[in-house]
Short mmCIF file of C-alpha atoms and ligand atoms in Angstrom, two decimals:
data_model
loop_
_atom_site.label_atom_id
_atom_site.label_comp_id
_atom_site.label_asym_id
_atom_site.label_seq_id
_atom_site.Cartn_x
_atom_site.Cartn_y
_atom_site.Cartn_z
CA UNK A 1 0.00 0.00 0.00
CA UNK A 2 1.48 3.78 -0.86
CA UNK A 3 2.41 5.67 1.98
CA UNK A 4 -0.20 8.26 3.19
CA UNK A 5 1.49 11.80 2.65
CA UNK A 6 1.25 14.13 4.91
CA UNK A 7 -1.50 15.87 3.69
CA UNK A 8 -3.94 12.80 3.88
CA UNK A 9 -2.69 11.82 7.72
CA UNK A 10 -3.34 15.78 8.53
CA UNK A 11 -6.83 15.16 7.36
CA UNK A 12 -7.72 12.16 9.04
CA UNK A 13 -6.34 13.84 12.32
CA UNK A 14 -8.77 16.77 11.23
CA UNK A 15 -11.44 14.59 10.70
CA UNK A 16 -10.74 12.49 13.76
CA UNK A 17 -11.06 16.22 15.75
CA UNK A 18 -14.20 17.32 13.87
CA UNK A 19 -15.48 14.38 15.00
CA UNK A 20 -14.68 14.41 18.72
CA UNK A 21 -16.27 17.72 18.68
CA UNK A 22 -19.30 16.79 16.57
CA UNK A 23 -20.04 13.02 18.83
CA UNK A 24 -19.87 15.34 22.43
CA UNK A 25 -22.10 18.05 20.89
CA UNK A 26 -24.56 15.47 19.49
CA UNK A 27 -24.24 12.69 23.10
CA UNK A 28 -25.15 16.28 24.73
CA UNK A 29 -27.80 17.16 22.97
CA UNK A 30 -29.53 13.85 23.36
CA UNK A 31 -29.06 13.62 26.85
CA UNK A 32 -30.88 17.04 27.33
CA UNK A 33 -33.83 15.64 24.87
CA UNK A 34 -33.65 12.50 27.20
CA UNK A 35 -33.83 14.83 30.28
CA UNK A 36 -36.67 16.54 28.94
CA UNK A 37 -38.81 14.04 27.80
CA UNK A 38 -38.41 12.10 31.34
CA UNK A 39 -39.12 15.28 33.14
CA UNK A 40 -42.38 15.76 30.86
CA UNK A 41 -43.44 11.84 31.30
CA UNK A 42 -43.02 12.75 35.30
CA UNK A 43 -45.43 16.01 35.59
CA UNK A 44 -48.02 14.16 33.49
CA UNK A 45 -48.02 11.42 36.27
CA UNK A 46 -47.44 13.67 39.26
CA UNK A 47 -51.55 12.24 40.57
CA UNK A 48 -52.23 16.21 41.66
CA UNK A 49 -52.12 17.16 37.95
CA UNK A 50 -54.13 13.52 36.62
CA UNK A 51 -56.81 14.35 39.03
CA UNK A 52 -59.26 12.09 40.34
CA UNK A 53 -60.95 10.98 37.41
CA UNK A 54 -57.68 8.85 36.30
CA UNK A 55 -56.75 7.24 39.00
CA UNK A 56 -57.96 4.32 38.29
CA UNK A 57 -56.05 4.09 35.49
CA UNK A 58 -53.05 5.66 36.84
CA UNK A 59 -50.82 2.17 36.86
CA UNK A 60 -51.46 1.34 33.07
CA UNK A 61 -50.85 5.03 32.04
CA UNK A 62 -47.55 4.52 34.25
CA UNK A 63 -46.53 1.31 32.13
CA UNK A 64 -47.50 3.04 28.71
CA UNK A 65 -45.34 6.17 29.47
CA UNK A 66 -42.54 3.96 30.70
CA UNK A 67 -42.74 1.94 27.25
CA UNK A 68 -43.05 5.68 25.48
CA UNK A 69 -40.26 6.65 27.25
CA UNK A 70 -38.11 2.91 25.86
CA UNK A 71 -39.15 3.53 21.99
CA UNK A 72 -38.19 7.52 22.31
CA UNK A 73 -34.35 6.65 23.98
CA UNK A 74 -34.09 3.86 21.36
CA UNK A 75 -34.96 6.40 18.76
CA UNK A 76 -32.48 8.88 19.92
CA UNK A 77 -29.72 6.46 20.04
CA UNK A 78 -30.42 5.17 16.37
CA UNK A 79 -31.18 9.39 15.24
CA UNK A 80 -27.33 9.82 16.96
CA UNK A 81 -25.57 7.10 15.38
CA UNK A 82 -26.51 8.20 11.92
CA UNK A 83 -25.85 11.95 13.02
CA UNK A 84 -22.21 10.65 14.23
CA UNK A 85 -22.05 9.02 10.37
CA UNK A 86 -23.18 12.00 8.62
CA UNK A 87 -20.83 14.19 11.05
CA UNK A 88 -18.12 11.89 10.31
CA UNK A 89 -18.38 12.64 6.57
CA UNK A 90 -19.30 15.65 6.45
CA UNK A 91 -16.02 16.44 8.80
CA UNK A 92 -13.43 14.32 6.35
CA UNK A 93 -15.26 16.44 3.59
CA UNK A 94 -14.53 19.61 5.06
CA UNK A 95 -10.97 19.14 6.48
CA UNK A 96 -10.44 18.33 2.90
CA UNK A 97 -11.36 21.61 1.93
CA UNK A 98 -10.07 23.44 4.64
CA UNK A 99 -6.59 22.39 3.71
CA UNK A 100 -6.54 21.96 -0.25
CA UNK A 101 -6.06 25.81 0.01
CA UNK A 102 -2.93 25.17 2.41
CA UNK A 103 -2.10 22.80 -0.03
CA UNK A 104 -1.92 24.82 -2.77
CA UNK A 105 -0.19 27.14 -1.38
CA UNK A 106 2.28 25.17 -0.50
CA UNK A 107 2.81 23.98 -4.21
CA UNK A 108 3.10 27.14 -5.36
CA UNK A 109 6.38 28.07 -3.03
CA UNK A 110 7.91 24.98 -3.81
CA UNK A 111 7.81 25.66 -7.49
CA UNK A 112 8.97 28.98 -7.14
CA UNK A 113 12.03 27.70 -4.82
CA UNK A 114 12.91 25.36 -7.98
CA UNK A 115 12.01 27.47 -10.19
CA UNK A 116 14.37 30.22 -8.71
CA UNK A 117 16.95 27.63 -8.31
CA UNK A 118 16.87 26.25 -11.57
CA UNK A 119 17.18 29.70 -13.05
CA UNK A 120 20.53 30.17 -11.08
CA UNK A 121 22.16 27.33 -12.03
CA UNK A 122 22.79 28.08 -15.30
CA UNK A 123 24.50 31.87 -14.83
CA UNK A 124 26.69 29.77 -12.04
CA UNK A 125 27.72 27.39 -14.25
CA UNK A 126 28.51 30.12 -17.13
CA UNK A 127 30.60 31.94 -14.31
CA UNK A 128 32.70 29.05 -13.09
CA UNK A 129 33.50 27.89 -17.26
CA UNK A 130 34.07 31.49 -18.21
CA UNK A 131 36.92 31.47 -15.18
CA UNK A 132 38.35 28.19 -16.78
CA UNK A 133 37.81 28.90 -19.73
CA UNK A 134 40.21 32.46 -19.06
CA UNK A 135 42.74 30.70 -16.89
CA UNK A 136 43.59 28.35 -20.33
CA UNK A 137 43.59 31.21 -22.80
CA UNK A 138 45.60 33.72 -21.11
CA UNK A 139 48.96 32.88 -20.45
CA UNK A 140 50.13 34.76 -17.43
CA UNK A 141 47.32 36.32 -15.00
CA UNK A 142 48.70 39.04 -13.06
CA UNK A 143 48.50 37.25 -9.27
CA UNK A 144 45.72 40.41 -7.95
CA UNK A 145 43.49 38.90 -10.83
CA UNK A 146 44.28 35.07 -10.33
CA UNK A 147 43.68 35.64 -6.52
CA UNK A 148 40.28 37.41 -7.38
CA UNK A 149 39.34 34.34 -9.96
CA UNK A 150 40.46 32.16 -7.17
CA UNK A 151 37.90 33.57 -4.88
CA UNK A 152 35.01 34.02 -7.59
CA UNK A 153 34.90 30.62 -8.86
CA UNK A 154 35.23 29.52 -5.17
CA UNK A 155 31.83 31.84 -3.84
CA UNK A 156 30.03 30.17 -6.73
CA UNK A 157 31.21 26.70 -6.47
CA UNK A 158 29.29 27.45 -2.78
CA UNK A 159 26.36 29.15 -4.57
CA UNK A 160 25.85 25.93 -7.09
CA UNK A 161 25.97 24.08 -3.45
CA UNK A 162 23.58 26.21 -2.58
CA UNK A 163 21.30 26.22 -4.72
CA UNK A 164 21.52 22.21 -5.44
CA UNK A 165 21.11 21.63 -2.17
CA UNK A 166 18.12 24.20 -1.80
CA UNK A 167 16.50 21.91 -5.00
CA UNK A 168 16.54 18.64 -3.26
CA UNK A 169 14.96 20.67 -0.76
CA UNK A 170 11.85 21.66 -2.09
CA UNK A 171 11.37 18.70 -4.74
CA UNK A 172 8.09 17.01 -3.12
CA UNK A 173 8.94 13.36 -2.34
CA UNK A 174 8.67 11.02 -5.43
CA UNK A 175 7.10 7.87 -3.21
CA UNK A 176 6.47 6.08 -6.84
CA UNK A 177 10.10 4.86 -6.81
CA UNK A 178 9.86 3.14 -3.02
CA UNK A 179 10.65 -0.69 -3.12
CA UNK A 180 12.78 -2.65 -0.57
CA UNK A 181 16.64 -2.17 -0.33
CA UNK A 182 19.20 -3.30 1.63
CA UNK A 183 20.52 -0.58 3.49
CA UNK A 184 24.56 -2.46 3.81
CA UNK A 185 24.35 -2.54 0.15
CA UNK A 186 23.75 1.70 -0.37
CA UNK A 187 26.23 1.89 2.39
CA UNK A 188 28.84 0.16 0.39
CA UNK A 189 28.26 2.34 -3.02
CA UNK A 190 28.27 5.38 -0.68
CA UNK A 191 31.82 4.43 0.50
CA UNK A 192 33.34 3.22 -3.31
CA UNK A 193 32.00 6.68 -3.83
CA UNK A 194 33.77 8.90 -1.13
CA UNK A 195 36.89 6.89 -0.98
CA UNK A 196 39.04 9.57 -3.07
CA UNK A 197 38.59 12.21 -0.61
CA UNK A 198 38.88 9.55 2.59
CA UNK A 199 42.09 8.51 1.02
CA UNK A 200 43.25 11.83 0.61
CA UNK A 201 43.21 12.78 4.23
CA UNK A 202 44.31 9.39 4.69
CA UNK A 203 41.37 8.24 6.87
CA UNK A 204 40.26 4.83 7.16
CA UNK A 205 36.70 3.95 7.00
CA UNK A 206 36.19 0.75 8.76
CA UNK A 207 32.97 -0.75 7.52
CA UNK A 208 33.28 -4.64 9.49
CA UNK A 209 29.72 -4.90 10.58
CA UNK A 210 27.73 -4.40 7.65
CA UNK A 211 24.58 -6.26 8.75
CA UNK A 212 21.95 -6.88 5.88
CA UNK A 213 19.74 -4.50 7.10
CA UNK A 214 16.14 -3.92 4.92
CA UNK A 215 14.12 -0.90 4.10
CA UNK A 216 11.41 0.06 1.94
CA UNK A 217 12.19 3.45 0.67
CA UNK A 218 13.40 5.45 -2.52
CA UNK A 219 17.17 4.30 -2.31
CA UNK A 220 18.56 6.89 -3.92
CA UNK A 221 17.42 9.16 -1.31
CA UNK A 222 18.42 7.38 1.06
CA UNK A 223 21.81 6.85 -0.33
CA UNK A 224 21.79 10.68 -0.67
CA UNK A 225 20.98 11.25 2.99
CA UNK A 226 23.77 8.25 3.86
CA UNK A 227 26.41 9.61 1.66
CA UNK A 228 25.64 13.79 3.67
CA UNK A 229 27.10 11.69 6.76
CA UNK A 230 29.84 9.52 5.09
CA UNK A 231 31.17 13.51 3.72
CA UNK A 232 30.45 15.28 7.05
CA UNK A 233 32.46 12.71 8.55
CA UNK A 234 35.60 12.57 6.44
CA UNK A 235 34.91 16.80 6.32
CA UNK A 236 34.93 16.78 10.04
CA UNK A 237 37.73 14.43 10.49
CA UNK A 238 41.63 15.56 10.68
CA UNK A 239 43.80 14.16 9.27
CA UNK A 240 45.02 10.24 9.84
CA UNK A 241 41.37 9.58 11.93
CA UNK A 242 38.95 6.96 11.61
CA UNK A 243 35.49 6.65 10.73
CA UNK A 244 32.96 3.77 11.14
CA UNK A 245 30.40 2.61 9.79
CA UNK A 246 27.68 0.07 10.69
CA UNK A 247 24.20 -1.26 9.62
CA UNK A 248 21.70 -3.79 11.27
CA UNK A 249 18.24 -5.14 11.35
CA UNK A 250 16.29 -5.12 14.35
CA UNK A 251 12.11 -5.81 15.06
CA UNK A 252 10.32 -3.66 12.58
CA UNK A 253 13.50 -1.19 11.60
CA UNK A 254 17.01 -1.08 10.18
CA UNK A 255 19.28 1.20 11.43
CA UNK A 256 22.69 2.78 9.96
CA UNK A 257 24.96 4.29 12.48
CA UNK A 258 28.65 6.06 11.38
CA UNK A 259 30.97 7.11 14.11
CA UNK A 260 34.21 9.42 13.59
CA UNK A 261 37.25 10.42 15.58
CA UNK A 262 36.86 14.34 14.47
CA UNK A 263 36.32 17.68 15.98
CA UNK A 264 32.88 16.74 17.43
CA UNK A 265 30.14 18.81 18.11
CA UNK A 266 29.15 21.07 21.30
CA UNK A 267 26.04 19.56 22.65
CA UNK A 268 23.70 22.66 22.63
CA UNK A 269 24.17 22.63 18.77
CA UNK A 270 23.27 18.79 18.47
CA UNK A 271 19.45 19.76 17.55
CA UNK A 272 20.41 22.98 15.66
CA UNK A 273 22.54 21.49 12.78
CA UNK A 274 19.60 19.79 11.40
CA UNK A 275 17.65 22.84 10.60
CA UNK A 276 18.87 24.89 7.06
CA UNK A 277 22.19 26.75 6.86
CA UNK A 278 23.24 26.07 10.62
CA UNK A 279 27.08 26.04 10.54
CA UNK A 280 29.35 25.03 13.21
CA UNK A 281 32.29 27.54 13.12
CA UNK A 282 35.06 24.73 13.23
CA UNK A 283 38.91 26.40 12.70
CA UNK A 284 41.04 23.31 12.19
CA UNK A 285 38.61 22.38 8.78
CA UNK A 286 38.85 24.37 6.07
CA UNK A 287 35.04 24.59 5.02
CA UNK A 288 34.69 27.43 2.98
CA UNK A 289 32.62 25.90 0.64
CA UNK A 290 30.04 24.02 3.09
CA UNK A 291 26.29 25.25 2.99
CA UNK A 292 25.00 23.97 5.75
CA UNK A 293 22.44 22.69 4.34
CA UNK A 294 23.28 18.50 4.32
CA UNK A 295 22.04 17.86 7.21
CA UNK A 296 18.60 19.49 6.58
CA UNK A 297 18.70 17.54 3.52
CA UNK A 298 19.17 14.28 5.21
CA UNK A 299 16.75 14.87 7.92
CA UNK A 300 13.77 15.86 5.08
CA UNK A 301 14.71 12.49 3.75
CA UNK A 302 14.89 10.62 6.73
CA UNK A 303 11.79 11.39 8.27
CA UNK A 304 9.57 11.68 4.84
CA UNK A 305 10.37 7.84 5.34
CA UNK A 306 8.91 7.58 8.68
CA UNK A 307 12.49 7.42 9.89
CA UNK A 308 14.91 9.03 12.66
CA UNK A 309 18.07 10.86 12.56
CA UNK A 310 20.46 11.72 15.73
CA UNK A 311 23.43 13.05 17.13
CA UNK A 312 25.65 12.34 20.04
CA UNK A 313 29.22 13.55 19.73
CA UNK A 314 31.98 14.72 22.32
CA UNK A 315 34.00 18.18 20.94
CA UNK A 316 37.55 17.12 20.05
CA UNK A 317 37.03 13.10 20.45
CA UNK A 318 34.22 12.59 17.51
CA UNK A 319 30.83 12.11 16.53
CA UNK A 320 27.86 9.58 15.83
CA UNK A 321 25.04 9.91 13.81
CA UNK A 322 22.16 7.36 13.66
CA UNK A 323 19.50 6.63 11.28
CA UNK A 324 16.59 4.40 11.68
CA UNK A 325 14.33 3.30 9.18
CA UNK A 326 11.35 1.35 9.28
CA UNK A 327 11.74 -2.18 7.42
CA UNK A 328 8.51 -2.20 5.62
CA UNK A 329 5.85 0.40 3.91
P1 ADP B 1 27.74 21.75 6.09
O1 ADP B 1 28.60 20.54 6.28
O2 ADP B 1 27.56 22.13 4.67
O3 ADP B 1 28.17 22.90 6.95
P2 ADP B 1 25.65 20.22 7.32
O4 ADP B 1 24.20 20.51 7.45
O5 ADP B 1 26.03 18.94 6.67
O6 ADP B 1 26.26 21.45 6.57
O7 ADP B 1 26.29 20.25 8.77
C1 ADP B 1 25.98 21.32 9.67
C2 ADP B 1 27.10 21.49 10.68
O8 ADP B 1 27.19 20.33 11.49
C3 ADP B 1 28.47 21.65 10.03
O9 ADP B 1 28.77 23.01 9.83
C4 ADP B 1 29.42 21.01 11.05
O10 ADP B 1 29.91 22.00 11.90
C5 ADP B 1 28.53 20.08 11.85
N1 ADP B 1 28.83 18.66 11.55
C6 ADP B 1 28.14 17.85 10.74
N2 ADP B 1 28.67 16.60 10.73
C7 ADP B 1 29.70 16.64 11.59
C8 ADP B 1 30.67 15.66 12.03
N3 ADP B 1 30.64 14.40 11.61
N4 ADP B 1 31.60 16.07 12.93
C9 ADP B 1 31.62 17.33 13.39
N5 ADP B 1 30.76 18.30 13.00
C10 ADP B 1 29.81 17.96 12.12
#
């Protein structure tokens, strides 16, 4: 079965609170018609008001306004439970419309924030190949100009970060591609794929207990949000440390957990690195180019899933990140 987005679980959990509202309204207003009706049946048998003339009677008039009484609560009770239908309807109905508008709305800014990235992309790109593309022709740059290419083709390699990074962003989750994966088998790719710049700071990446570990998911997100902690933690990582990396299978989830020797993180910005362009000023990396926006990236993934992301890390001995994932749909 597809995944309900999160428009369709916010309105059953409308509904759900229409309908709280609508069943206490409706178990009110019976009791009240209840209340009144016994409180009717009681002055027309109070004997002061019958008079003398129906006493004789009084007893079966009793018995016939106690079975009155049986037919009208029955009645009531089958009246409410097709009220609490109707209300239930009528309250999935209008939570419906109540948030298409939200909806829409929120379409609209995403497709602006591609739009607008899209559009940028392309000047970047003309900016960064018109700074190659000088560097070959001319033969000698005086070193004031080669200093200020240096720096311009740096700012916009960050901008095309940026802005990439902004994309996957706002691109609404594509839930068509979900099937099952194995998460060791992602985790493996991701490390083929990062090993140049592991190697280069000549960090080992120790990847023993790769556990087959299942999840149903759109793997190449995932292997996007697993490859934003493989790169924060060769990024983070001096020189000659050591990263691990695990994955396992455990009751209903799968979990991927990578643990590094580097700077660490102070733990009253463990939350705040999720959220978009947090940085941790960090001196001994040289991060000019970061964005700060992986993290955000990997959490959108990560819990668009139904999953979890965390942090624990110690400043100056390392840090640990762990995903969980649930194994099925
Ligand atoms: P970026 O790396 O582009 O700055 P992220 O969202 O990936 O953005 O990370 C946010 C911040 O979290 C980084 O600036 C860095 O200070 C910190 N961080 C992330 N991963 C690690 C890690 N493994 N070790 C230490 N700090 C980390």
């Amino acid at each position: 079965m597809k995944r309900l987005n999160d428009f369709q679980k916010a309105q059953i959990k409308l509904t759900f609170h229409y309908f709280l509202i609508n069943f206490f309204i409706i178990a009110i207003a019976s009791m009240i018609a209840i209340f009144i009706e016994q409180r009717f049946i009681l002055q027309t048998l109070d004997p002061s008001k019958i008079g003398s003339v129906v006493q004789p009677n009084h007893l079966s008039l009793r018995e016939n306004f106690r079975e009155v009484h049986r037919v009208f609560v029955q009645r009531v009770l089958i009246f409410d439970f097709f009220l609490v239908l109707i209300s239930a309807a009528a309250g999935y109905f209008m939570s419906g419309r109540t948030l298409r508008s939200i909806k829409e709305m929120m379409q609209k800014q995403e497709e602006f924030a591609s739009d607008a990235s899209h559009e940028l992309r392309t000047p970047l790109a003309t900016i960064q190949m018109e700074i190659e593309a000088t560097r070959r022709t001319e033969k000698k740059i005086p070193s004031v100009y080669d200093k200020l290419l240096d720096s311009i083709q740096e700012e916009s390699k960050r901008m095309t970060n940026t802005v990439s990074g902004l994309l996957t962003l706002v691109r609404s989750d594509t839930e068509e591609y979900r099937k099952e994966f194995d998460l060791a088998g992602i985790t493996s790719q991701a490390i083929k794929q990062i090993k140049a710049s592991s190697e280069a700071k000549k960090i080992t990446i120790s990847a023993k207990d790769l556990e087959n570990a299942p999840v149903f998911g759109n793997e190449d997100q995932i292997r996007q949000a697993v490859l934003v902690l493989l790169d924060n933690a060769i990024r983070y990582t001096l020189d000659n440390g050591a990263v691990t990396v695990s994955t396992k299978s455990e009751d209903s989830k799968s979990s991927f957990v990578i643990s590094d020797t580097g700077v660490g993180i102070p733990k009253d910005d463990w939350s705040k690195i999720f959220e978009r362009f947090y940085r941790v000023s960090n001196r001994q990396i040289n991060d000019q180019q970061r964005t700060g926006l992986g993290l955000s990236i990997a959490k959108k993934i990560i819990e668009s899933h139904g999953g979890t992301i965390s942090v624990a890390s110690a400043p100056g001995e390392g840090s640990t990140f762990t995903i969980n994932l649930p194994r099925h749909s």
